[in-house]
Amino acid sequence: MTVWKSPLFLSGFLIIVSLFFGSIIYSHFVPNDKQPVMQIRYDENKNAIDGAPIAPFKDMPFGTDRFGVSILHKVIDGAKYTLGVAFFIAFARLFFGTLLGLIISQLPKFILNTLSKLFESFYYAPATIIAYLLLYPVLQIFTWSLPRDIQTIFAVILLVIIAVPPIMVTVASETSKFLENEFISSVKVLGGSRLHTLRKHVMPHLRPHLSILYSQQLIATLLLGAHLGILQVFIGGTDFITLDPLENNTVPVAMINEWSSMIGANYFQIRGDRWIVFAPLAGFAITILALNFMVEAMKRQYLAKSSYTRRTRKVRKVKTPVQVKTLSQEQFDRIMKTGTDN
């Protein structure tokens, strides 16, 4: 059974695809200049009874933020940014980590061991703290000196680089172990080059592991983004607004409706108007749960038996069993005399 026939994998995949493409389609028909806004709520007699932020299930399904913008609109609109950035960062991490891992797996054993021990420290390094220390000056202090596009590109590149060493070590270790198989020696004796060995033997072995690793990196990217959002480091860019000029009450706001930015920009309201924070948190929870469904289904499918074992069994199933024909005594005597049954 392929992983696509697993209900666990399919349910997670459909949730992720629905969130991402649903957000793109929704934003096409309801752009931000037409977003639902309700700053004051009126009763049937046109008397003002409530003001923003408006609680959920009154006139707006998920309520509004302090500017009267529908939270439901912001969550749906922000799904494409949150997932799109996570898709790209996880792919870039995996691409460069795999490429570098394959390269260092070809180095002499002592160099590979030294590099592995050196980069294994990244497993235990707090990625959130490192990213915060490097991103905060660019995305918070000197935002006035850099265009928003440059800030976003810098943040994405840093979030990619920060996870490449652990992936590189994982791929190099897995490749090195696989190259110790006896049949790899036969491949070399028969003239197989290193590139041929990597392409024809190593990559089919690594492909299921890379699929799982990609989903795990998606989860790690989403969690890292959520942590940075709470620390008010917004990947999509930061702007500052003054709520009360007399008290110099200036707060950071996100330039886009990205979920982690929504959490960080409204985190101080969690005690009073907690729905503003809970809605993007629910988006994160649903997305990570769906990704965990996919990871679990892939582990059950891929890691139960290796790709080589599956291929061998598939080939064996294709082979047609030899048909045994029962001969009568007369046919047997004829074959013995003439060499044919006819």
Coordinates of C-alpha atoms in Angstrom, one line a residue:
M1 CA 0.0 0.0 0.0
T2 CA 1.4 3.4 -0.9
V3 CA 1.3 6.2 1.6
W4 CA -1.3 8.0 -0.5
K5 CA -3.8 5.3 0.5
S6 CA -3.2 5.9 4.1
P7 CA -6.3 7.7 5.7
L8 CA -3.9 9.4 8.2
F9 CA -1.7 10.8 5.5
L10 CA -4.6 11.8 3.2
S11 CA -6.4 13.6 6.0
G12 CA -3.3 15.6 6.9
F13 CA -2.5 16.4 3.3
L14 CA -6.0 17.6 2.5
I15 CA -6.0 19.9 5.6
I16 CA -2.7 21.5 4.5
V17 CA -3.7 21.8 0.9
S18 CA -7.1 23.2 1.8
L19 CA -5.6 25.8 4.1
F20 CA -3.0 27.0 1.6
F21 CA -5.0 27.1 -1.6
G22 CA -8.2 28.1 0.2
S23 CA -6.2 31.2 1.5
I24 CA -5.0 32.1 -2.0
I25 CA -8.5 31.8 -3.5
Y26 CA -10.1 33.7 -0.6
S27 CA -7.5 36.5 -0.9
H28 CA -8.3 36.8 -4.6
F29 CA -12.0 37.5 -4.0
V30 CA -11.6 39.3 -0.7
P31 CA -8.4 41.4 -0.8
N32 CA -7.3 43.5 2.2
D33 CA -8.8 46.7 0.8
K34 CA -12.2 45.0 1.0
Q35 CA -11.6 43.2 4.3
P36 CA -14.6 43.1 6.7
V37 CA -14.3 45.9 9.3
M38 CA -16.6 46.7 12.3
Q39 CA -15.3 49.3 14.6
I40 CA -18.7 50.0 16.3
R41 CA -21.5 47.5 16.9
Y42 CA -25.1 48.8 16.8
D43 CA -28.4 47.3 18.0
E44 CA -31.6 47.2 16.0
N45 CA -32.3 50.8 17.1
K46 CA -29.0 52.0 15.7
N47 CA -27.6 52.7 19.1
A48 CA -23.9 51.9 19.7
I49 CA -23.6 49.0 22.1
D50 CA -20.0 47.8 21.6
G51 CA -16.7 48.9 20.1
A52 CA -13.6 47.1 18.7
P53 CA -12.3 44.7 19.6
I54 CA -15.6 42.9 19.3
A55 CA -15.9 39.4 20.9
P56 CA -16.6 36.3 18.7
F57 CA -20.0 35.1 17.7
K58 CA -21.8 38.4 17.9
D59 CA -21.5 39.8 14.4
M60 CA -18.1 38.5 13.4
P61 CA -17.5 34.7 13.7
F62 CA -14.1 35.1 15.3
G63 CA -14.5 38.6 16.5
T64 CA -12.4 41.6 15.5
D65 CA -9.0 43.0 16.5
R66 CA -8.6 46.4 18.2
F67 CA -8.9 48.1 14.7
G68 CA -12.2 46.4 14.0
V69 CA -10.8 44.0 11.3
S70 CA -12.3 40.5 11.2
I71 CA -10.0 37.9 12.8
L72 CA -11.5 35.2 10.6
H73 CA -10.4 37.3 7.5
K74 CA -6.9 37.8 8.9
V75 CA -6.4 34.1 9.8
I76 CA -7.6 32.9 6.3
D77 CA -5.5 35.6 4.5
G78 CA -2.5 34.8 6.6
A79 CA -2.5 31.1 5.9
K80 CA -0.9 31.5 2.5
Y81 CA 2.0 33.6 4.0
T82 CA 2.6 31.3 7.0
L83 CA 2.5 28.0 5.0
G84 CA 4.2 29.5 1.9
V85 CA 7.2 30.7 3.8
A86 CA 7.3 27.4 5.8
F87 CA 7.2 25.4 2.5
F88 CA 10.0 27.4 1.0
I89 CA 12.2 27.4 4.1
A90 CA 11.8 23.7 4.7
F91 CA 12.6 22.9 1.1
A92 CA 15.6 25.1 1.0
R93 CA 16.9 23.6 4.3
L94 CA 16.4 20.1 2.9
F95 CA 18.0 20.9 -0.5
F96 CA 21.2 22.4 0.8
G97 CA 21.4 20.0 3.8
T98 CA 21.1 17.0 1.5
L99 CA 23.5 18.4 -1.1
L100 CA 26.2 19.2 1.5
G101 CA 25.5 15.9 3.3
L102 CA 26.1 13.9 0.2
I103 CA 29.3 15.8 -0.5
I104 CA 30.8 15.3 3.0
S105 CA 29.8 11.6 3.0
Q106 CA 32.4 11.1 0.2
L107 CA 35.2 12.5 2.3
P108 CA 37.7 10.3 4.2
K109 CA 36.3 8.7 7.3
F110 CA 38.2 10.8 9.9
I111 CA 37.2 14.1 8.2
L112 CA 33.6 12.9 8.2
N113 CA 33.7 12.0 11.9
T114 CA 35.3 15.4 12.7
L115 CA 32.8 17.4 10.8
S116 CA 29.9 15.3 12.3
K117 CA 31.1 16.0 15.8
L118 CA 31.6 19.7 15.0
F119 CA 28.1 20.2 13.5
E120 CA 26.3 17.9 16.0
S121 CA 26.4 20.9 18.4
F122 CA 23.7 22.5 16.3
Y123 CA 21.3 19.8 17.5
Y124 CA 21.5 21.3 21.0
A125 CA 21.8 25.0 20.0
P126 CA 18.6 27.0 20.8
A127 CA 17.5 28.0 17.3
T128 CA 15.0 30.5 18.7
I129 CA 17.6 32.4 20.7
I130 CA 20.1 32.5 17.8
A131 CA 17.5 33.6 15.3
Y132 CA 16.2 36.2 17.7
L133 CA 19.7 37.7 18.4
L134 CA 20.4 37.9 14.7
L135 CA 17.0 39.0 13.4
Y136 CA 16.0 41.5 16.1
P137 CA 18.4 44.3 15.0
V138 CA 17.3 44.0 11.4
L139 CA 13.6 43.5 11.8
Q140 CA 13.0 45.7 14.8
I141 CA 15.8 48.3 15.4
F142 CA 17.0 49.3 12.0
T143 CA 13.7 48.7 10.1
W144 CA 13.8 52.3 8.8
S145 CA 17.1 51.7 6.9
L146 CA 16.1 48.6 5.0
P147 CA 13.3 47.9 2.5
R148 CA 10.8 45.4 3.7
D149 CA 11.7 43.0 0.9
I150 CA 15.4 43.0 2.0
Q151 CA 14.3 42.4 5.6
T152 CA 12.1 39.4 4.6
I153 CA 14.9 37.9 2.4
F154 CA 17.4 38.3 5.1
A155 CA 15.1 36.5 7.6
V156 CA 14.3 33.7 5.2
I157 CA 18.0 33.1 4.4
L158 CA 18.9 33.1 8.1
L159 CA 16.1 30.6 9.0
V160 CA 17.4 28.4 6.2
I161 CA 21.1 28.5 7.3
I162 CA 20.3 27.9 10.9
A163 CA 19.0 24.3 10.2
V164 CA 21.3 23.2 7.4
P165 CA 24.1 21.8 9.6
P166 CA 21.8 19.3 11.5
I167 CA 20.3 18.1 8.2
M168 CA 23.7 17.8 6.6
V169 CA 25.0 15.7 9.5
T170 CA 21.9 13.5 9.4
V171 CA 22.1 12.9 5.6
A172 CA 25.9 12.3 5.7
S173 CA 25.6 9.8 8.6
E174 CA 22.7 7.9 6.8
T175 CA 24.6 7.9 3.5
S176 CA 27.9 6.7 5.1
K177 CA 26.1 3.8 6.8
F178 CA 24.4 2.8 3.6
L179 CA 27.7 2.9 1.6
E180 CA 29.0 0.2 4.0
N181 CA 26.7 -2.4 2.5
E182 CA 28.5 -5.2 0.7
F183 CA 26.7 -4.8 -2.6
I184 CA 28.2 -1.2 -2.8
S185 CA 31.6 -2.8 -3.1
S186 CA 30.3 -4.9 -6.0
V187 CA 29.0 -1.7 -7.7
K188 CA 32.5 -0.2 -7.4
V189 CA 34.2 -3.3 -8.8
L190 CA 31.8 -3.3 -11.8
G191 CA 32.8 0.3 -12.6
G192 CA 30.1 2.3 -10.9
S193 CA 31.3 5.9 -10.3
R194 CA 30.5 7.8 -7.1
L195 CA 27.9 9.8 -8.9
H196 CA 26.3 6.7 -10.3
T197 CA 26.3 5.1 -6.8
L198 CA 24.7 8.2 -5.2
R199 CA 22.1 8.6 -8.0
K200 CA 21.1 4.9 -8.5
H201 CA 21.5 3.5 -5.0
V202 CA 21.8 6.1 -2.3
M203 CA 19.0 8.4 -3.4
P204 CA 16.4 5.7 -3.6
H205 CA 17.4 4.7 -0.1
L206 CA 17.3 8.3 1.2
R207 CA 14.1 9.4 -0.6
P208 CA 11.6 8.1 2.1
H209 CA 13.8 9.6 4.9
L210 CA 13.9 12.9 3.1
S211 CA 10.1 13.0 2.8
I212 CA 9.8 12.5 6.5
L213 CA 12.5 15.0 7.1
Y214 CA 10.8 17.6 5.0
S215 CA 7.5 17.4 7.0
Q216 CA 9.5 17.6 10.2
Q217 CA 11.3 20.7 9.0
L218 CA 7.9 22.2 8.2
I219 CA 6.8 21.7 11.8
A220 CA 10.1 23.0 13.1
T221 CA 9.8 26.1 10.9
L222 CA 6.3 26.8 12.0
L223 CA 7.3 26.5 15.7
L224 CA 10.3 28.7 15.2
G225 CA 8.2 31.3 13.5
A226 CA 5.7 31.2 16.4
H227 CA 8.5 31.7 19.0
L228 CA 9.9 34.6 17.0
G229 CA 6.4 36.1 16.8
I230 CA 6.0 36.0 20.5
L231 CA 9.4 37.8 20.8
Q232 CA 7.9 40.4 18.3
V233 CA 10.2 39.5 15.5
F234 CA 7.9 39.5 12.4
I235 CA 9.3 37.8 9.3
G236 CA 7.0 39.8 7.0
G237 CA 8.2 43.2 8.2
T238 CA 7.4 45.4 11.1
D239 CA 5.7 48.8 11.3
F240 CA 5.0 51.0 14.4
I241 CA 1.9 52.8 15.3
T242 CA 1.2 55.2 18.1
L243 CA -2.0 54.4 20.0
D244 CA -1.7 57.3 22.5
P245 CA 0.5 60.2 21.4
L246 CA 0.3 61.9 24.8
E247 CA 1.7 58.8 26.6
N248 CA 4.0 57.9 23.7
N249 CA 2.3 54.5 23.5
T250 CA 3.9 53.0 20.4
V251 CA 3.4 49.3 19.5
P252 CA 4.8 47.1 16.7
V253 CA 2.4 45.8 14.1
A254 CA 2.9 43.2 11.4
M255 CA 2.9 44.3 7.7
I256 CA 1.1 41.1 6.6
N257 CA -1.4 38.8 8.3
E258 CA 1.2 36.1 9.0
W259 CA 0.1 34.0 12.0
S260 CA 3.1 34.3 14.1
S261 CA 3.1 38.0 13.5
M262 CA -0.5 38.2 14.6
I263 CA 0.3 36.4 17.8
G264 CA 3.3 38.6 18.6
A265 CA 1.5 41.9 17.7
N266 CA -1.4 41.1 20.0
Y267 CA 0.2 39.0 22.7
F268 CA -0.3 41.7 25.3
Q269 CA -4.1 41.4 24.8
I270 CA -4.2 37.7 25.8
R271 CA -5.6 38.5 29.2
G272 CA -8.5 40.6 28.0
D273 CA -9.3 40.0 24.3
R274 CA -7.8 36.5 24.1
W275 CA -9.6 35.5 20.9
I276 CA -7.3 37.8 18.9
V277 CA -4.4 35.5 19.9
F278 CA -6.2 32.2 20.1
A279 CA -7.4 32.3 16.4
P280 CA -3.9 32.2 14.8
L281 CA -2.8 29.8 17.6
A282 CA -5.6 27.5 16.5
G283 CA -4.3 27.8 12.9
F284 CA -0.9 26.7 14.0
A285 CA -2.3 23.8 16.1
I286 CA -4.4 22.5 13.2
T287 CA -1.5 22.8 10.7
I288 CA 1.0 21.1 13.0
L289 CA -1.5 18.3 13.8
A290 CA -2.1 17.7 10.1
L291 CA 1.7 17.5 9.5
N292 CA 2.1 15.1 12.4
F293 CA -0.6 12.9 10.8
M294 CA 1.5 12.9 7.6
V295 CA 4.8 12.2 9.4
E296 CA 3.3 9.3 11.3
A297 CA 1.7 7.8 8.2
M298 CA 5.1 8.0 6.3
K299 CA 7.0 6.5 9.2
R300 CA 4.6 3.5 9.2
Q301 CA 4.9 3.1 5.5
Y302 CA 8.5 3.9 4.8
L303 CA 10.5 2.9 7.9
A304 CA 8.8 -0.4 8.4
K305 CA 10.8 -1.8 5.6
S306 CA 13.5 -0.3 3.4
S307 CA 13.0 0.7 -0.2
Y308 CA 15.2 -2.1 -1.4
T309 CA 13.1 -4.7 0.5
R310 CA 9.9 -3.2 -1.1
R311 CA 11.4 -3.3 -4.6
T312 CA 12.6 -6.9 -4.2
R313 CA 9.1 -8.0 -3.1
K314 CA 7.5 -6.1 -6.0
V315 CA 9.8 -7.8 -8.5
R316 CA 9.0 -11.2 -7.0
K317 CA 5.2 -10.5 -7.3
V318 CA 5.6 -9.7 -11.0
K319 CA 7.3 -13.0 -11.7
T320 CA 4.9 -15.6 -13.2
P321 CA 5.1 -19.0 -11.5
V322 CA 6.0 -22.0 -13.7
Q323 CA 2.9 -23.9 -14.7
V324 CA 3.1 -27.6 -13.9
K325 CA 1.5 -29.7 -16.6
T326 CA 0.3 -33.2 -15.7
L327 CA 1.0 -35.8 -18.4
S328 CA -0.7 -39.0 -18.9
Q329 CA 1.3 -42.2 -19.4
E330 CA 0.6 -42.1 -23.2
Q331 CA 1.8 -38.5 -23.5
F332 CA 4.9 -39.3 -21.5
D333 CA 5.8 -42.3 -23.7
R334 CA 5.2 -40.2 -26.8
I335 CA 7.6 -37.4 -25.5
M336 CA 10.2 -40.0 -24.7
K337 CA 10.1 -41.5 -28.2
T338 CA 9.6 -38.4 -30.4
G339 CA 10.7 -35.5 -28.1
T340 CA 7.3 -33.7 -28.5
D341 CA 3.8 -34.1 -27.2
N342 CA 2.2 -33.6 -30.7

